[in-house]
Amino acid sequence: MKINIAIDGPAGSGKSTISKEIAKKMGIIYVDTGALYRAVGLKLVNNGVTADTEPPVVEILKDTVVTIKFVEGAQRVFLDGQDVSDLIRTQQISMMASKCSALPCVREFLLEMQRKLARENSVIMDGRDIGTVVLPAADVKIFLTASPECRAKRRFIELSEKGDNTPYEEILKTVIERDYNDSHRAIAPLKKADDAIEIDTTPIGLQESIELIYNTILQQVEKKGQK
Ligand code: DC
């Protein structure tokens, strides 16, 4: 049986870590859609395009190929044939991905690719608009949240472990700014789908979040099977 699970929520809510673990438990593919927007963001940065207006972005996209491959179950993202999976994880690209994702041409450019993956595979797909726009008929929809302070703290710890000393206040500012951008854009804003289950991970740890979400998914799948 094919299953599509949509996980949406703001940056740092734990979507990717949790989705990865659940994909492993269920033996299905984890698709990180943010990486696609980041690849487009990288292309724009590389070409000195600011994404303030749409026409130059439309031009660049005519000459852009974004693909993903799964290597030992892990997603790798390719921009024009080059593996950019690691290059897209900077603060600069985070901001550019958030900015360019507000443009209709960018969303259109990436939409069919996401839908095709879900048509052809059992997936757990995370992003901002998976339950609302990309896979409105997903079998299970989860909307993950956590307070901005909690998300900034998690990111601060993650970066510190990598030797990056970005101050907490700066990270919190970026988190709040991206939340605003992602939830106030006109097209496909970050929003809970009416039929999504909202889970706030602020008071609970990672393992507990994984268990809770995994069990919620199993319950939903069972409920669906009974209908
Ligand atoms: O999940 P992430 O932080 O890697 O995503 C980077 C940016 O891409 C995010 O700020 C908003 C955008 N994005 C989006 O608009 N829609 C998605 N489905 C996934 C990400």
JSON list of C-alpha atoms in Angstrom, two decimals, residues 1-197:
[
{"chain": "A", "resi": 1, "resn": "MET", "atom": "CA", "xyz": [0.00, 0.00, 0.00]},
{"chain": "A", "resi": 2, "resn": "LYS", "atom": "CA", "xyz": [1.32, 3.45, -0.91]},
{"chain": "A", "resi": 3, "resn": "ILE", "atom": "CA", "xyz": [1.24, 6.10, 1.78]},
{"chain": "A", "resi": 4, "resn": "ASN", "atom": "CA", "xyz": [1.81, 9.87, 1.66]},
{"chain": "A", "resi": 5, "resn": "ILE", "atom": "CA", "xyz": [2.53, 11.72, 4.88]},
{"chain": "A", "resi": 6, "resn": "ALA", "atom": "CA", "xyz": [2.74, 15.53, 4.95]},
{"chain": "A", "resi": 7, "resn": "ILE", "atom": "CA", "xyz": [4.68, 17.29, 7.71]},
{"chain": "A", "resi": 8, "resn": "ASP", "atom": "CA", "xyz": [4.54, 21.08, 7.75]},
{"chain": "A", "resi": 9, "resn": "GLY", "atom": "CA", "xyz": [5.75, 23.64, 10.21]},
{"chain": "A", "resi": 10, "resn": "PRO", "atom": "CA", "xyz": [8.12, 26.56, 10.76]},
{"chain": "A", "resi": 11, "resn": "ALA", "atom": "CA", "xyz": [11.92, 26.44, 10.52]},
{"chain": "A", "resi": 12, "resn": "GLY", "atom": "CA", "xyz": [13.47, 24.58, 13.44]},
{"chain": "A", "resi": 13, "resn": "SER", "atom": "CA", "xyz": [10.31, 22.81, 14.61]},
{"chain": "A", "resi": 14, "resn": "GLY", "atom": "CA", "xyz": [12.14, 19.50, 14.25]},
{"chain": "A", "resi": 15, "resn": "LYS", "atom": "CA", "xyz": [10.42, 18.45, 11.02]},
{"chain": "A", "resi": 16, "resn": "SER", "atom": "CA", "xyz": [13.47, 17.05, 9.27]},
{"chain": "A", "resi": 17, "resn": "THR", "atom": "CA", "xyz": [15.02, 15.17, 12.20]},
{"chain": "A", "resi": 18, "resn": "ILE", "atom": "CA", "xyz": [11.68, 13.65, 13.16]},
{"chain": "A", "resi": 19, "resn": "SER", "atom": "CA", "xyz": [10.63, 12.86, 9.58]},
{"chain": "A", "resi": 20, "resn": "LYS", "atom": "CA", "xyz": [13.96, 11.15, 8.87]},
{"chain": "A", "resi": 21, "resn": "GLU", "atom": "CA", "xyz": [13.57, 8.86, 11.87]},
{"chain": "A", "resi": 22, "resn": "ILE", "atom": "CA", "xyz": [9.97, 8.04, 11.03]},
{"chain": "A", "resi": 23, "resn": "ALA", "atom": "CA", "xyz": [10.87, 7.30, 7.39]},
{"chain": "A", "resi": 24, "resn": "LYS", "atom": "CA", "xyz": [13.46, 4.81, 8.66]},
{"chain": "A", "resi": 25, "resn": "LYS", "atom": "CA", "xyz": [10.97, 3.15, 11.03]},
{"chain": "A", "resi": 26, "resn": "MET", "atom": "CA", "xyz": [8.37, 2.86, 8.27]},
{"chain": "A", "resi": 27, "resn": "GLY", "atom": "CA", "xyz": [10.78, 1.95, 5.46]},
{"chain": "A", "resi": 28, "resn": "ILE", "atom": "CA", "xyz": [9.62, 4.84, 3.26]},
{"chain": "A", "resi": 29, "resn": "ILE", "atom": "CA", "xyz": [11.35, 7.80, 1.59]},
{"chain": "A", "resi": 30, "resn": "TYR", "atom": "CA", "xyz": [11.90, 11.09, 3.41]},
{"chain": "A", "resi": 31, "resn": "VAL", "atom": "CA", "xyz": [11.63, 14.12, 1.10]},
{"chain": "A", "resi": 32, "resn": "ASP", "atom": "CA", "xyz": [13.01, 17.42, 2.40]},
{"chain": "A", "resi": 33, "resn": "THR", "atom": "CA", "xyz": [11.34, 20.00, 0.14]},
{"chain": "A", "resi": 34, "resn": "GLY", "atom": "CA", "xyz": [13.14, 22.94, 1.80]},
{"chain": "A", "resi": 35, "resn": "ALA", "atom": "CA", "xyz": [16.33, 21.68, 0.15]},
{"chain": "A", "resi": 36, "resn": "LEU", "atom": "CA", "xyz": [14.75, 22.32, -3.28]},
{"chain": "A", "resi": 37, "resn": "TYR", "atom": "CA", "xyz": [14.05, 25.96, -2.41]},
{"chain": "A", "resi": 38, "resn": "ARG", "atom": "CA", "xyz": [17.54, 26.23, -1.00]},
{"chain": "A", "resi": 39, "resn": "ALA", "atom": "CA", "xyz": [19.02, 24.92, -4.28]},
{"chain": "A", "resi": 40, "resn": "VAL", "atom": "CA", "xyz": [17.12, 27.61, -6.19]},
{"chain": "A", "resi": 41, "resn": "GLY", "atom": "CA", "xyz": [18.31, 30.17, -3.60]},
{"chain": "A", "resi": 42, "resn": "LEU", "atom": "CA", "xyz": [21.90, 29.08, -4.18]},
{"chain": "A", "resi": 43, "resn": "LYS", "atom": "CA", "xyz": [21.51, 29.45, -7.94]},
{"chain": "A", "resi": 44, "resn": "LEU", "atom": "CA", "xyz": [20.22, 33.01, -7.47]},
{"chain": "A", "resi": 45, "resn": "VAL", "atom": "CA", "xyz": [23.05, 33.92, -5.09]},
{"chain": "A", "resi": 46, "resn": "ASN", "atom": "CA", "xyz": [25.61, 32.45, -7.49]},
{"chain": "A", "resi": 47, "resn": "ASN", "atom": "CA", "xyz": [24.18, 34.62, -10.25]},
{"chain": "A", "resi": 48, "resn": "GLY", "atom": "CA", "xyz": [23.83, 37.78, -8.17]},
{"chain": "A", "resi": 49, "resn": "VAL", "atom": "CA", "xyz": [20.03, 37.80, -8.51]},
{"chain": "A", "resi": 50, "resn": "THR", "atom": "CA", "xyz": [18.22, 39.27, -5.49]},
{"chain": "A", "resi": 51, "resn": "ALA", "atom": "CA", "xyz": [14.68, 37.84, -5.93]},
{"chain": "A", "resi": 52, "resn": "ASP", "atom": "CA", "xyz": [13.16, 41.29, -5.30]},
{"chain": "A", "resi": 53, "resn": "THR", "atom": "CA", "xyz": [11.31, 41.02, -8.59]},
{"chain": "A", "resi": 54, "resn": "GLU", "atom": "CA", "xyz": [10.22, 38.03, -10.62]},
{"chain": "A", "resi": 55, "resn": "PRO", "atom": "CA", "xyz": [11.48, 38.57, -14.24]},
{"chain": "A", "resi": 56, "resn": "PRO", "atom": "CA", "xyz": [15.22, 37.95, -13.61]},
{"chain": "A", "resi": 57, "resn": "VAL", "atom": "CA", "xyz": [14.31, 34.83, -11.61]},
{"chain": "A", "resi": 58, "resn": "VAL", "atom": "CA", "xyz": [12.11, 33.54, -14.44]},
{"chain": "A", "resi": 59, "resn": "GLU", "atom": "CA", "xyz": [15.10, 33.96, -16.78]},
{"chain": "A", "resi": 60, "resn": "ILE", "atom": "CA", "xyz": [17.48, 32.10, -14.45]},
{"chain": "A", "resi": 61, "resn": "LEU", "atom": "CA", "xyz": [14.99, 29.25, -13.94]},
{"chain": "A", "resi": 62, "resn": "LYS", "atom": "CA", "xyz": [14.91, 28.62, -17.71]},
{"chain": "A", "resi": 63, "resn": "ASP", "atom": "CA", "xyz": [18.50, 27.53, -17.33]},
{"chain": "A", "resi": 64, "resn": "THR", "atom": "CA", "xyz": [18.24, 25.68, -14.00]},
{"chain": "A", "resi": 65, "resn": "VAL", "atom": "CA", "xyz": [17.89, 21.98, -13.27]},
{"chain": "A", "resi": 66, "resn": "VAL", "atom": "CA", "xyz": [17.17, 20.86, -9.71]},
{"chain": "A", "resi": 67, "resn": "THR", "atom": "CA", "xyz": [17.01, 17.12, -9.03]},
{"chain": "A", "resi": 68, "resn": "ILE", "atom": "CA", "xyz": [17.16, 14.86, -6.04]},
{"chain": "A", "resi": 69, "resn": "LYS", "atom": "CA", "xyz": [18.60, 11.41, -5.61]},
{"chain": "A", "resi": 70, "resn": "PHE", "atom": "CA", "xyz": [18.48, 9.01, -2.71]},
{"chain": "A", "resi": 71, "resn": "VAL", "atom": "CA", "xyz": [21.85, 7.64, -1.68]},
{"chain": "A", "resi": 72, "resn": "GLU", "atom": "CA", "xyz": [21.50, 4.87, 0.91]},
{"chain": "A", "resi": 73, "resn": "GLY", "atom": "CA", "xyz": [18.13, 6.30, 1.84]},
{"chain": "A", "resi": 74, "resn": "ALA", "atom": "CA", "xyz": [19.44, 9.83, 2.30]},
{"chain": "A", "resi": 75, "resn": "GLN", "atom": "CA", "xyz": [18.34, 12.65, 0.01]},
{"chain": "A", "resi": 76, "resn": "ARG", "atom": "CA", "xyz": [20.99, 14.49, -2.01]},
{"chain": "A", "resi": 77, "resn": "VAL", "atom": "CA", "xyz": [20.12, 17.63, -3.97]},
{"chain": "A", "resi": 78, "resn": "PHE", "atom": "CA", "xyz": [21.70, 18.48, -7.30]},
{"chain": "A", "resi": 79, "resn": "LEU", "atom": "CA", "xyz": [21.82, 21.89, -8.90]},
{"chain": "A", "resi": 80, "resn": "ASP", "atom": "CA", "xyz": [22.69, 21.77, -12.59]},
{"chain": "A", "resi": 81, "resn": "GLY", "atom": "CA", "xyz": [24.31, 18.39, -12.06]},
{"chain": "A", "resi": 82, "resn": "GLN", "atom": "CA", "xyz": [26.37, 19.37, -8.99]},
{"chain": "A", "resi": 83, "resn": "ASP", "atom": "CA", "xyz": [25.66, 17.88, -5.56]},
{"chain": "A", "resi": 84, "resn": "VAL", "atom": "CA", "xyz": [24.93, 21.00, -3.45]},
{"chain": "A", "resi": 85, "resn": "SER", "atom": "CA", "xyz": [23.46, 19.20, -0.41]},
{"chain": "A", "resi": 86, "resn": "ASP", "atom": "CA", "xyz": [26.06, 20.68, 1.93]},
{"chain": "A", "resi": 87, "resn": "LEU", "atom": "CA", "xyz": [26.48, 24.09, 0.27]},
{"chain": "A", "resi": 88, "resn": "ILE", "atom": "CA", "xyz": [22.82, 24.99, 0.87]},
{"chain": "A", "resi": 89, "resn": "ARG", "atom": "CA", "xyz": [23.00, 24.81, 4.68]},
{"chain": "A", "resi": 90, "resn": "THR", "atom": "CA", "xyz": [24.19, 28.36, 5.39]},
{"chain": "A", "resi": 91, "resn": "GLN", "atom": "CA", "xyz": [22.32, 31.28, 6.97]},
{"chain": "A", "resi": 92, "resn": "GLN", "atom": "CA", "xyz": [22.67, 33.23, 3.71]},
{"chain": "A", "resi": 93, "resn": "ILE", "atom": "CA", "xyz": [21.00, 30.47, 1.71]},
{"chain": "A", "resi": 94, "resn": "SER", "atom": "CA", "xyz": [18.32, 30.02, 4.40]},
{"chain": "A", "resi": 95, "resn": "MET", "atom": "CA", "xyz": [17.30, 33.65, 3.98]},
{"chain": "A", "resi": 96, "resn": "MET", "atom": "CA", "xyz": [17.47, 33.50, 0.18]},
{"chain": "A", "resi": 97, "resn": "ALA", "atom": "CA", "xyz": [15.40, 30.30, 0.09]},
{"chain": "A", "resi": 98, "resn": "SER", "atom": "CA", "xyz": [12.79, 31.95, 2.29]},
{"chain": "A", "resi": 99, "resn": "LYS", "atom": "CA", "xyz": [12.77, 35.05, 0.08]},
{"chain": "A", "resi": 100, "resn": "CYS", "atom": "CA", "xyz": [12.63, 33.34, -3.30]},
{"chain": "A", "resi": 101, "resn": "SER", "atom": "CA", "xyz": [10.02, 30.83, -2.12]},
{"chain": "A", "resi": 102, "resn": "ALA", "atom": "CA", "xyz": [7.51, 33.70, -2.08]},
{"chain": "A", "resi": 103, "resn": "LEU", "atom": "CA", "xyz": [7.77, 34.01, -5.88]},
{"chain": "A", "resi": 104, "resn": "PRO", "atom": "CA", "xyz": [5.08, 32.17, -7.89]},
{"chain": "A", "resi": 105, "resn": "CYS", "atom": "CA", "xyz": [7.60, 31.18, -10.59]},
{"chain": "A", "resi": 106, "resn": "VAL", "atom": "CA", "xyz": [9.78, 29.40, -8.02]},
{"chain": "A", "resi": 107, "resn": "ARG", "atom": "CA", "xyz": [6.85, 27.53, -6.45]},
{"chain": "A", "resi": 108, "resn": "GLU", "atom": "CA", "xyz": [5.57, 26.53, -9.89]},
{"chain": "A", "resi": 109, "resn": "PHE", "atom": "CA", "xyz": [9.05, 25.39, -10.90]},
{"chain": "A", "resi": 110, "resn": "LEU", "atom": "CA", "xyz": [9.25, 22.94, -7.97]},
{"chain": "A", "resi": 111, "resn": "LEU", "atom": "CA", "xyz": [5.63, 21.79, -7.63]},
{"chain": "A", "resi": 112, "resn": "GLU", "atom": "CA", "xyz": [5.33, 18.96, -10.14]},
{"chain": "A", "resi": 113, "resn": "MET", "atom": "CA", "xyz": [8.60, 17.40, -9.04]},
{"chain": "A", "resi": 114, "resn": "GLN", "atom": "CA", "xyz": [7.30, 17.08, -5.47]},
{"chain": "A", "resi": 115, "resn": "ARG", "atom": "CA", "xyz": [3.95, 15.67, -6.60]},
{"chain": "A", "resi": 116, "resn": "LYS", "atom": "CA", "xyz": [5.64, 13.14, -8.88]},
{"chain": "A", "resi": 117, "resn": "LEU", "atom": "CA", "xyz": [7.78, 11.83, -6.03]},
{"chain": "A", "resi": 118, "resn": "ALA", "atom": "CA", "xyz": [4.66, 11.31, -3.93]},
{"chain": "A", "resi": 119, "resn": "ARG", "atom": "CA", "xyz": [2.75, 9.67, -6.80]},
{"chain": "A", "resi": 120, "resn": "GLU", "atom": "CA", "xyz": [5.49, 7.16, -7.39]},
{"chain": "A", "resi": 121, "resn": "ASN", "atom": "CA", "xyz": [6.62, 6.41, -3.83]},
{"chain": "A", "resi": 122, "resn": "SER", "atom": "CA", "xyz": [5.48, 6.11, -0.25]},
{"chain": "A", "resi": 123, "resn": "VAL", "atom": "CA", "xyz": [6.84, 9.31, 1.24]},
{"chain": "A", "resi": 124, "resn": "ILE", "atom": "CA", "xyz": [7.01, 11.41, 4.33]},
{"chain": "A", "resi": 125, "resn": "MET", "atom": "CA", "xyz": [7.46, 14.89, 2.88]},
{"chain": "A", "resi": 126, "resn": "ASP", "atom": "CA", "xyz": [8.24, 17.98, 4.94]},
{"chain": "A", "resi": 127, "resn": "GLY", "atom": "CA", "xyz": [7.88, 21.65, 4.09]},
{"chain": "A", "resi": 128, "resn": "ARG", "atom": "CA", "xyz": [5.51, 24.58, 4.57]},
{"chain": "A", "resi": 129, "resn": "ASP", "atom": "CA", "xyz": [2.67, 23.86, 2.13]},
{"chain": "A", "resi": 130, "resn": "ILE", "atom": "CA", "xyz": [2.71, 20.08, 1.72]},
{"chain": "A", "resi": 131, "resn": "GLY", "atom": "CA", "xyz": [-0.65, 19.46, 3.40]},
{"chain": "A", "resi": 132, "resn": "THR", "atom": "CA", "xyz": [-2.28, 22.55, 1.90]},
{"chain": "A", "resi": 133, "resn": "VAL", "atom": "CA", "xyz": [-0.97, 22.74, -1.68]},
{"chain": "A", "resi": 134, "resn": "VAL", "atom": "CA", "xyz": [1.46, 20.01, -2.73]},
{"chain": "A", "resi": 135, "resn": "LEU", "atom": "CA", "xyz": [-0.39, 16.95, -1.39]},
{"chain": "A", "resi": 136, "resn": "PRO", "atom": "CA", "xyz": [-3.85, 18.11, -0.33]},
{"chain": "A", "resi": 137, "resn": "ALA", "atom": "CA", "xyz": [-5.01, 14.47, -0.38]},
{"chain": "A", "resi": 138, "resn": "ALA", "atom": "CA", "xyz": [-2.16, 13.18, 1.80]},
{"chain": "A", "resi": 139, "resn": "ASP", "atom": "CA", "xyz": [-3.13, 10.22, 4.00]},
{"chain": "A", "resi": 140, "resn": "VAL", "atom": "CA", "xyz": [-1.79, 11.89, 7.15]},
{"chain": "A", "resi": 141, "resn": "LYS", "atom": "CA", "xyz": [-1.05, 15.56, 7.79]},
{"chain": "A", "resi": 142, "resn": "ILE", "atom": "CA", "xyz": [0.92, 16.81, 10.76]},
{"chain": "A", "resi": 143, "resn": "PHE", "atom": "CA", "xyz": [1.57, 20.46, 11.60]},
{"chain": "A", "resi": 144, "resn": "LEU", "atom": "CA", "xyz": [4.58, 20.76, 13.89]},
{"chain": "A", "resi": 145, "resn": "THR", "atom": "CA", "xyz": [5.20, 23.84, 15.99]},
{"chain": "A", "resi": 146, "resn": "ALA", "atom": "CA", "xyz": [7.52, 25.01, 18.78]},
{"chain": "A", "resi": 147, "resn": "SER", "atom": "CA", "xyz": [8.09, 28.45, 20.27]},
{"chain": "A", "resi": 148, "resn": "PRO", "atom": "CA", "xyz": [10.57, 30.72, 18.38]},
{"chain": "A", "resi": 149, "resn": "GLU", "atom": "CA", "xyz": [12.85, 30.73, 21.46]},
{"chain": "A", "resi": 150, "resn": "CYS", "atom": "CA", "xyz": [12.87, 26.95, 21.63]},
{"chain": "A", "resi": 151, "resn": "ARG", "atom": "CA", "xyz": [13.61, 26.63, 17.91]},
{"chain": "A", "resi": 152, "resn": "ALA", "atom": "CA", "xyz": [16.40, 29.24, 18.09]},
{"chain": "A", "resi": 153, "resn": "LYS", "atom": "CA", "xyz": [17.93, 27.40, 21.05]},
{"chain": "A", "resi": 154, "resn": "ARG", "atom": "CA", "xyz": [17.91, 24.09, 19.17]},
{"chain": "A", "resi": 155, "resn": "ARG", "atom": "CA", "xyz": [19.54, 25.74, 16.17]},
{"chain": "A", "resi": 156, "resn": "PHE", "atom": "CA", "xyz": [22.11, 27.45, 18.42]},
{"chain": "A", "resi": 157, "resn": "ILE", "atom": "CA", "xyz": [23.13, 24.10, 19.93]},
{"chain": "A", "resi": 158, "resn": "GLU", "atom": "CA", "xyz": [23.26, 22.46, 16.49]},
{"chain": "A", "resi": 159, "resn": "LEU", "atom": "CA", "xyz": [25.49, 25.23, 15.09]},
{"chain": "A", "resi": 160, "resn": "SER", "atom": "CA", "xyz": [27.74, 25.32, 18.18]},
{"chain": "A", "resi": 161, "resn": "GLU", "atom": "CA", "xyz": [28.35, 21.59, 17.78]},
{"chain": "A", "resi": 162, "resn": "LYS", "atom": "CA", "xyz": [29.56, 22.31, 14.24]},
{"chain": "A", "resi": 163, "resn": "GLY", "atom": "CA", "xyz": [31.91, 25.01, 15.56]},
{"chain": "A", "resi": 164, "resn": "ASP", "atom": "CA", "xyz": [29.72, 27.88, 14.32]},
{"chain": "A", "resi": 165, "resn": "ASN", "atom": "CA", "xyz": [29.57, 30.63, 16.96]},
{"chain": "A", "resi": 166, "resn": "THR", "atom": "CA", "xyz": [26.59, 32.62, 15.65]},
{"chain": "A", "resi": 167, "resn": "PRO", "atom": "CA", "xyz": [25.07, 34.30, 18.76]},
{"chain": "A", "resi": 168, "resn": "TYR", "atom": "CA", "xyz": [21.69, 33.07, 20.03]},
{"chain": "A", "resi": 169, "resn": "GLU", "atom": "CA", "xyz": [20.11, 36.53, 19.60]},
{"chain": "A", "resi": 170, "resn": "GLU", "atom": "CA", "xyz": [21.07, 36.59, 15.93]},
{"chain": "A", "resi": 171, "resn": "ILE", "atom": "CA", "xyz": [19.63, 33.13, 15.36]},
{"chain": "A", "resi": 172, "resn": "LEU", "atom": "CA", "xyz": [16.39, 34.09, 17.14]},
{"chain": "A", "resi": 173, "resn": "LYS", "atom": "CA", "xyz": [16.11, 37.18, 14.94]},
{"chain": "A", "resi": 174, "resn": "THR", "atom": "CA", "xyz": [16.52, 35.03, 11.80]},
{"chain": "A", "resi": 175, "resn": "VAL", "atom": "CA", "xyz": [13.97, 32.50, 13.05]},
{"chain": "A", "resi": 176, "resn": "ILE", "atom": "CA", "xyz": [11.39, 35.26, 13.64]},
{"chain": "A", "resi": 177, "resn": "GLU", "atom": "CA", "xyz": [12.16, 36.90, 10.29]},
{"chain": "A", "resi": 178, "resn": "ARG", "atom": "CA", "xyz": [11.81, 33.62, 8.36]},
{"chain": "A", "resi": 179, "resn": "ASP", "atom": "CA", "xyz": [8.57, 32.77, 10.20]},
{"chain": "A", "resi": 180, "resn": "TYR", "atom": "CA", "xyz": [7.20, 36.13, 9.13]},
{"chain": "A", "resi": 181, "resn": "ASN", "atom": "CA", "xyz": [8.30, 35.72, 5.48]},
{"chain": "A", "resi": 182, "resn": "ASP", "atom": "CA", "xyz": [7.07, 32.12, 5.28]},
{"chain": "A", "resi": 183, "resn": "SER", "atom": "CA", "xyz": [3.65, 32.79, 6.80]},
{"chain": "A", "resi": 184, "resn": "HIS", "atom": "CA", "xyz": [2.89, 36.16, 5.19]},
{"chain": "A", "resi": 185, "resn": "ARG", "atom": "CA", "xyz": [3.59, 35.45, 1.53]},
{"chain": "A", "resi": 186, "resn": "ALA", "atom": "CA", "xyz": [0.60, 35.54, -0.81]},
{"chain": "A", "resi": 187, "resn": "ILE", "atom": "CA", "xyz": [1.13, 32.10, -2.34]},
{"chain": "A", "resi": 188, "resn": "ALA", "atom": "CA", "xyz": [1.22, 28.85, -0.39]},
{"chain": "A", "resi": 189, "resn": "PRO", "atom": "CA", "xyz": [2.05, 30.45, 2.97]},
{"chain": "A", "resi": 190, "resn": "LEU", "atom": "CA", "xyz": [3.03, 28.39, 5.99]},
{"chain": "A", "resi": 191, "resn": "LYS", "atom": "CA", "xyz": [-0.36, 27.43, 7.33]},
{"chain": "A", "resi": 192, "resn": "LYS", "atom": "CA", "xyz": [-1.94, 24.47, 9.08]},
{"chain": "A", "resi": 193, "resn": "ALA", "atom": "CA", "xyz": [-4.23, 22.49, 6.75]},
{"chain": "A", "resi": 194, "resn": "ASP", "atom": "CA", "xyz": [-7.76, 22.22, 8.18]},
{"chain": "A", "resi": 195, "resn": "ASP", "atom": "CA", "xyz": [-7.40, 18.46, 8.48]},
{"chain": "A", "resi": 196, "resn": "ALA", "atom": "CA", "xyz": [-3.83, 18.48, 9.88]},
{"chain": "A", "resi": 197, "resn": "ILE", "atom": "CA", "xyz": [-3.07, 17.43, 13.45]}
]
